[in-house]
CSV table of C-alpha atoms in Angstrom, one decimal:
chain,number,residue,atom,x,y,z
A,7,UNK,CA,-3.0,24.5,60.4
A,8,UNK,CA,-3.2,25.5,56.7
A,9,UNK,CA,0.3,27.1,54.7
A,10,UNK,CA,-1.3,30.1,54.9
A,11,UNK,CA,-1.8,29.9,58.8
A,12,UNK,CA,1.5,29.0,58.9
A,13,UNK,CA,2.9,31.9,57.3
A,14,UNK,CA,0.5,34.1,59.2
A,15,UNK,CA,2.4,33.4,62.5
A,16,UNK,CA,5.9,33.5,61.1
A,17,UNK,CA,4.9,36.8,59.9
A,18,UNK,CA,3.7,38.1,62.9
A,19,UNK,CA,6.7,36.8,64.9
A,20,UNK,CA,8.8,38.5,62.8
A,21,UNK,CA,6.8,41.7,63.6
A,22,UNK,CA,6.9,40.7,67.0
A,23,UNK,CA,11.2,40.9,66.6
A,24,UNK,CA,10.8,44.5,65.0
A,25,UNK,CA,8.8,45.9,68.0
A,26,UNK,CA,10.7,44.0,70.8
A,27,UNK,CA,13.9,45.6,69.2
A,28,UNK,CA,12.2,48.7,68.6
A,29,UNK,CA,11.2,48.8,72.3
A,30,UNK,CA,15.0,47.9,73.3
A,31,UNK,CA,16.3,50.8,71.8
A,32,UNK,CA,13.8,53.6,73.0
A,33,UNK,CA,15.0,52.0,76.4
A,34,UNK,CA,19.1,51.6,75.6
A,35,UNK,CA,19.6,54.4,73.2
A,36,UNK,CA,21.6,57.2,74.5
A,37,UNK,CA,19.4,60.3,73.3
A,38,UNK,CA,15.9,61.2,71.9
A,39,UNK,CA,17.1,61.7,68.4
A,40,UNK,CA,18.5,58.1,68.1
A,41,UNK,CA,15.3,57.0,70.3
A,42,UNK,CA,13.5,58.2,67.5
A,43,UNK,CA,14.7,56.0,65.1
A,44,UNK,CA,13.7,53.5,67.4
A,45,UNK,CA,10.6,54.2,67.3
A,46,UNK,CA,9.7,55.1,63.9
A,47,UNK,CA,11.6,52.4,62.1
A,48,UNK,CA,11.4,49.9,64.0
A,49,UNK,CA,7.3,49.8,64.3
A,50,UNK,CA,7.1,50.8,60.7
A,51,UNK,CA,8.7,47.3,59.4
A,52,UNK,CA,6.6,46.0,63.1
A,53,UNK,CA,3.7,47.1,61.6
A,54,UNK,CA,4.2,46.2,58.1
A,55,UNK,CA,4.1,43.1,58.5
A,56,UNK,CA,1.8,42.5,61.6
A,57,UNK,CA,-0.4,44.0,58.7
A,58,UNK,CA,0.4,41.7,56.1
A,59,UNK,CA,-0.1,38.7,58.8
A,60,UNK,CA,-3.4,40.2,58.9
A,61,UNK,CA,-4.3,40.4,55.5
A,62,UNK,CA,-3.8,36.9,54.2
A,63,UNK,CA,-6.6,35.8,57.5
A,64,UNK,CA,-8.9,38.5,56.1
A,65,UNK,CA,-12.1,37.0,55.0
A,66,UNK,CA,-12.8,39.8,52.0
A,67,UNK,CA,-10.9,42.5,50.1
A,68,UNK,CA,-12.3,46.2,52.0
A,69,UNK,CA,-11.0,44.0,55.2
A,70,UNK,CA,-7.7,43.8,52.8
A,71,UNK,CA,-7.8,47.4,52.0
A,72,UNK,CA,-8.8,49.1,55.1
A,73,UNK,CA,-5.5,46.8,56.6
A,74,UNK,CA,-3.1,49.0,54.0
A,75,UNK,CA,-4.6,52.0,54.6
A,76,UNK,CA,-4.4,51.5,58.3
A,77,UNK,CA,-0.7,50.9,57.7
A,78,UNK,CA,0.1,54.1,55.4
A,79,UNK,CA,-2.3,56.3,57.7
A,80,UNK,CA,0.4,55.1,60.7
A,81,UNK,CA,3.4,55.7,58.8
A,82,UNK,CA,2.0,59.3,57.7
A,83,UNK,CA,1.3,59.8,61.4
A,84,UNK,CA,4.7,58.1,62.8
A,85,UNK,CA,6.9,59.9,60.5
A,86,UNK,CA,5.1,63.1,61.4
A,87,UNK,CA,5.0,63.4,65.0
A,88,UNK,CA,8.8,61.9,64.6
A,89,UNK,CA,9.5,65.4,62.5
A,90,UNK,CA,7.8,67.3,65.2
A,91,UNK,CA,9.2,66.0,68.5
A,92,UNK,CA,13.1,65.7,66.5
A,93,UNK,CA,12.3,69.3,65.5
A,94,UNK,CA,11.4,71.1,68.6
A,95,UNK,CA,14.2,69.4,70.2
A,96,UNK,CA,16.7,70.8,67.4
A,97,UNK,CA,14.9,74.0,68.2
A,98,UNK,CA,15.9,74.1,71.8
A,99,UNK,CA,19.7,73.1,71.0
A,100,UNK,CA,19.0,70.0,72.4
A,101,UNK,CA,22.7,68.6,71.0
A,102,UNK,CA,22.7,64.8,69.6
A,103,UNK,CA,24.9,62.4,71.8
A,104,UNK,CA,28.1,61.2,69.7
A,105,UNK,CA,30.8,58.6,70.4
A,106,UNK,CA,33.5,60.2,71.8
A,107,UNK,CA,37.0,60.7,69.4
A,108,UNK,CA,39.8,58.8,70.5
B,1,UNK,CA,8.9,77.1,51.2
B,2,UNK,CA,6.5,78.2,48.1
B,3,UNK,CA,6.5,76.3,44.6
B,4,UNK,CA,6.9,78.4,41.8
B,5,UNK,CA,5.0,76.6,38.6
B,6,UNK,CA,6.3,78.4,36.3
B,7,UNK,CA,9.8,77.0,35.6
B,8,UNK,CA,9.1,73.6,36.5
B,9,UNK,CA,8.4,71.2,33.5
B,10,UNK,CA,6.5,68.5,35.9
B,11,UNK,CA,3.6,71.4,36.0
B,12,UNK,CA,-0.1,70.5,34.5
B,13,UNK,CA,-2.3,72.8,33.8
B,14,UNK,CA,-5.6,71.0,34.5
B,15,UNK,CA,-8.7,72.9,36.1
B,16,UNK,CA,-9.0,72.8,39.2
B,17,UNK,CA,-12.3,71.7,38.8
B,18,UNK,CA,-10.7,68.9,36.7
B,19,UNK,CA,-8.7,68.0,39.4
B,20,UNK,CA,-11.2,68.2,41.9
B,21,UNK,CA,-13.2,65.8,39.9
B,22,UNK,CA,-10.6,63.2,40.3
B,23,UNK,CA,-10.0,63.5,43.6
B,24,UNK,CA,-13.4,63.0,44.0
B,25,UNK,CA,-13.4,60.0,42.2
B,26,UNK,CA,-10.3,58.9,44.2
B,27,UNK,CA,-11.8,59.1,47.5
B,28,UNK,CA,-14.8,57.7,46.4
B,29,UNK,CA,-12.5,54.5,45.3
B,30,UNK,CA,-11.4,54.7,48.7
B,31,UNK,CA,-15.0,54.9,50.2
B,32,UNK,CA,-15.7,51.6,48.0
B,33,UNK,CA,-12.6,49.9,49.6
B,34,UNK,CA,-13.7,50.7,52.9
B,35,UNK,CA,-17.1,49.8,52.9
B,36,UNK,CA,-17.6,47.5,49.9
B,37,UNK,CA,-20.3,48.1,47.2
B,38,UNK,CA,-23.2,48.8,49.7
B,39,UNK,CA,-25.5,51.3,47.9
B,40,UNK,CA,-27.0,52.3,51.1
B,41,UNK,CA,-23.4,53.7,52.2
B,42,UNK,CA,-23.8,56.5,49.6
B,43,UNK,CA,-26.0,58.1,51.9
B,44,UNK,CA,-23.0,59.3,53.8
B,45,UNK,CA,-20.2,58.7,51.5
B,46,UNK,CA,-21.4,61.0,48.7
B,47,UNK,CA,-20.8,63.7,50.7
B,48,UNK,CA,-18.2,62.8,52.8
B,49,UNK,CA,-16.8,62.5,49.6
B,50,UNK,CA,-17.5,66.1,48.1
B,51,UNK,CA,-16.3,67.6,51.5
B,52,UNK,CA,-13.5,65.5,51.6
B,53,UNK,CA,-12.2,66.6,48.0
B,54,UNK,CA,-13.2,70.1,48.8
B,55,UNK,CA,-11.1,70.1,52.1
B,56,UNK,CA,-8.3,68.3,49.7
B,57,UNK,CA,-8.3,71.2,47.2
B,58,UNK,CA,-8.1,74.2,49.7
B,59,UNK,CA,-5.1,72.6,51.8
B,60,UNK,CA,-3.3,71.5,48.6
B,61,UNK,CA,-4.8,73.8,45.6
B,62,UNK,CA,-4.6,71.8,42.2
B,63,UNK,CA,-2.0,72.2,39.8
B,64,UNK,CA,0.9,71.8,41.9
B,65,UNK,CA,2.3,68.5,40.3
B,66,UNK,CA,1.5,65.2,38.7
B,67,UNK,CA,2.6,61.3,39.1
B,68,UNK,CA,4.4,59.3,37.2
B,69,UNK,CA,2.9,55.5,37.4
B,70,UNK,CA,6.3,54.1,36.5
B,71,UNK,CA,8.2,56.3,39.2
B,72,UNK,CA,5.6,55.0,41.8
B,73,UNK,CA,5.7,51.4,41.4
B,74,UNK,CA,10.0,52.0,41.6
B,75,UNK,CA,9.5,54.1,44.9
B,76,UNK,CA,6.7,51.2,46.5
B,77,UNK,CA,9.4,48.4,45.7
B,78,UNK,CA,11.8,50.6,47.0
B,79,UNK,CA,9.8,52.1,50.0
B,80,UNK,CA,8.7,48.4,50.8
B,81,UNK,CA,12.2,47.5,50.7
B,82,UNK,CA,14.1,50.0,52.4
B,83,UNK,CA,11.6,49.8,55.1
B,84,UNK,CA,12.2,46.0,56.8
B,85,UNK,CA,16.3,47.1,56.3
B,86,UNK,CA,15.1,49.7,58.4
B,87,UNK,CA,13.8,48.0,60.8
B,88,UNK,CA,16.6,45.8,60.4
B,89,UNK,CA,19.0,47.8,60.9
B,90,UNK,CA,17.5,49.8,63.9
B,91,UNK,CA,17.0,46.4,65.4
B,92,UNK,CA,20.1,45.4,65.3
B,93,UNK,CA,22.1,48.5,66.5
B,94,UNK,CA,19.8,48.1,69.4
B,95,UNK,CA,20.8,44.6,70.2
B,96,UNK,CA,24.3,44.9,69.8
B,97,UNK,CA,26.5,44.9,73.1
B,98,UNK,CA,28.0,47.9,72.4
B,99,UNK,CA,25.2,49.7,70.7
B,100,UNK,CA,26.9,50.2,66.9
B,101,UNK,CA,25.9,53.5,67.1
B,102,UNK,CA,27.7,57.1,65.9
B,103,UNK,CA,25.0,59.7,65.0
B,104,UNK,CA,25.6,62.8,63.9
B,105,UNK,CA,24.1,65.8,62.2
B,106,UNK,CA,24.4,65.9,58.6
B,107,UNK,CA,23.4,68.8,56.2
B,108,UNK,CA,21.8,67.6,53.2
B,109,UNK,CA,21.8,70.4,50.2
B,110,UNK,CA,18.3,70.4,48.0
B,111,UNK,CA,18.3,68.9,44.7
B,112,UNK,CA,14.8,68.4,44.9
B,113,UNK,CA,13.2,72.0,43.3
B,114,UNK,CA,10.8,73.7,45.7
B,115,UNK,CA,7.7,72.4,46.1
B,116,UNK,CA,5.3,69.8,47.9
B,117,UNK,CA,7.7,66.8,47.4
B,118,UNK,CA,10.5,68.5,49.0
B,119,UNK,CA,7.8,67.5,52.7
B,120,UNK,CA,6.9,64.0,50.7
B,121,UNK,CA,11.2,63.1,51.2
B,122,UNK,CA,11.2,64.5,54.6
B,123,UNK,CA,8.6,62.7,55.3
B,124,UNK,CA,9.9,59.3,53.9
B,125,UNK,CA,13.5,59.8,55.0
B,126,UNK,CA,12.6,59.4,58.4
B,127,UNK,CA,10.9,56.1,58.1
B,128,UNK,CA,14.0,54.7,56.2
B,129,UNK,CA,17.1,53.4,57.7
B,130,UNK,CA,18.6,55.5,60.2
B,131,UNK,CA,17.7,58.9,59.1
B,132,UNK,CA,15.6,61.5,60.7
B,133,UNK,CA,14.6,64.9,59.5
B,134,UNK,CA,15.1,67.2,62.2
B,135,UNK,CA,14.9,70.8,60.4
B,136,UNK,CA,13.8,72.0,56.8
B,137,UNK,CA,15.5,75.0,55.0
B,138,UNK,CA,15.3,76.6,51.7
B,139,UNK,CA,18.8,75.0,50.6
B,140,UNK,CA,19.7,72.7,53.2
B,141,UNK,CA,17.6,69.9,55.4
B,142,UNK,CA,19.2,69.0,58.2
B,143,UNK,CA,18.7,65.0,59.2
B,144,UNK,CA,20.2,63.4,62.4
B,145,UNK,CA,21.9,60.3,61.2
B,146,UNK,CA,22.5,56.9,63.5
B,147,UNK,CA,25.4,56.2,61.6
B,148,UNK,CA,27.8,58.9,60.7
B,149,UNK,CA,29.3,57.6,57.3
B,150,UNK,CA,29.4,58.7,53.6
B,151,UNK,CA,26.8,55.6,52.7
B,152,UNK,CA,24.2,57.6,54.8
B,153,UNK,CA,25.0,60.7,52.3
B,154,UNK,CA,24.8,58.6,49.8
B,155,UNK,CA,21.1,56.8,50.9
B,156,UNK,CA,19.7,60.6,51.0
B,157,UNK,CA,21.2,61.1,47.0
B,158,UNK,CA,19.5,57.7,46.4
B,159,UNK,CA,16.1,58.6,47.9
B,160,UNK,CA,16.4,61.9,46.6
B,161,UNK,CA,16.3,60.2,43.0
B,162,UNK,CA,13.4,58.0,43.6
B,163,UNK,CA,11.1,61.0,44.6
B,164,UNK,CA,12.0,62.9,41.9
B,165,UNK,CA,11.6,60.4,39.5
B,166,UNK,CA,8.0,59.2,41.4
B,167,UNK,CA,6.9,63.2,41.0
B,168,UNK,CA,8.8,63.0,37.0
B,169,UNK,CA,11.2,66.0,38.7
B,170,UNK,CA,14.7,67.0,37.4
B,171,UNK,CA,16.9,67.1,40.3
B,172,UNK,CA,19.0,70.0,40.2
B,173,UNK,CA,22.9,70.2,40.5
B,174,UNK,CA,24.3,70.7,44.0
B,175,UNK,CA,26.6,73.7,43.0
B,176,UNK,CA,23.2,75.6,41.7
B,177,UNK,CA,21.1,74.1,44.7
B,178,UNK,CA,23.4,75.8,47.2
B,179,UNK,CA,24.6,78.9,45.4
């Protein structure tokens, strides 16, 4: 196994961390706003660097490229449909869950 | 939410068919990246192309704003940054016994003038740690927070900053953004 191998799968167990947390708090977080955040953060540093894993085994620089843009197209799409789903919720006076005052 | 040009100072006045041109010339940069320097693929990337930069101009007519190279290689640092803390951060909350969790719904006022990058910082707020964008007004944008404290006021000032500078905007001051 090369350095760069190496580096490749400590990489993509980090991004294996981010979306096994992520995945933990969609399931344990008390409402849909903070499962949101959930979601989109946790997969956008996931993904980040499951795509950066990826780039240093690519064999030519489109390969590079079309890995980035995957990445930003994601994060455009994520951060969207996050907006949508919190906003129609805030819409309906769905109210956000908060720790109770003592 | 409608930009007025007028009194911005970050306003160009190129030609739209200026602008179109380099559009045209960025997508065609991105046709390159995607399918390397096959001449053959200009078949059905010159127009793809054209029809892409035509689409591009009638959803986001020309004009509207410019970039400042400087400001963008700040905000990547920063984007690429804020996003693994993020991530961090969600992560963590998520594994912790007792869920370290006490959102809330925060108003935000506008410093940001009207205009396209007002949707650029919704956009990115959400993807940075625990903040969410839930509703957009003219004076306010209202973000659900995972951590009710003044340092998640304070992350929204900072962001607010780095798009402004990325877009070469004057913020304005909170006393004339709500009034």
């Amino acid at each position: 196994m090369s350095a760069l191998d190496v580096l490749t799968a400590l990489l993509l167990a980090a991004a294996l961390f981010f979306f096994v947390a992520g995945t933990i708090g969609l399931l344990r977080f008390p409402d849909l706003y903070s499962r949101l955040h959930a979601l989109t953060k946790a997969d956008n540093a996931g993904l980040g660097l499951t795509v950066l894993a990826l780039m240093l085994q690519a064999g030519s620089w489109p390969e590079v490229f079309k890995l980035g843009l995957i990445w930003l197209l994601v994060l455009a799409a994520s951060s969207t449909v996050c907006f949508l789903i919190g906003h129609e919720a805030y819409r309906r006076g769905v109210k956000p869950w908060t720790r109770r005052r003592s | 939410m409608s930009a007025d040009p007028s009194n911005n100072p970050a306003v160009t006045t190129a030609s739209p068919l200026r602008r179109g041109l380099v559009r045209a010339l960025g997508l065609a940069l991105v046709w390159v990246g995607l399918n390397g320097l096959d001449a053959a693929s200009w078949r059905i990337g010159a127009p793809v192309v054209l029809l892409a930069a035509w689409v591009s101009m009638r959803l986001l007519p020309a004009g509207s704003w410019r970039w400042s190279a400087r400001g963008a290689a700040v905000f990547a640092a920063y984007f690429l940054r804020e996003s693994l803390r993020g991530g961090w951060d969600v992560a963590w909350r998520a594994l912790s016994p007792g869920l370290g969790l006490s959102p809330a719904l925060v108003s935000h006022p506008w410093r940001l003038p009207p205009g396209p990058w007002r949707l650029f910082f919704c956009s990115t707020i959400s993807l940075l740690p625990g903040t969410a964008v839930v509703a957009i007004g003219d004076r306010h944008v209202c973000v659900h927070v995972l951590d009710n404290s003044p340092a998640a006021a304070e992350e929204l000032r900072k962001l607010e900053g780095h798009v402004a500078a990325l877009f070469g905007l004057e913020l304005m001051n909170e006393k004339e953004a709500v009034a």
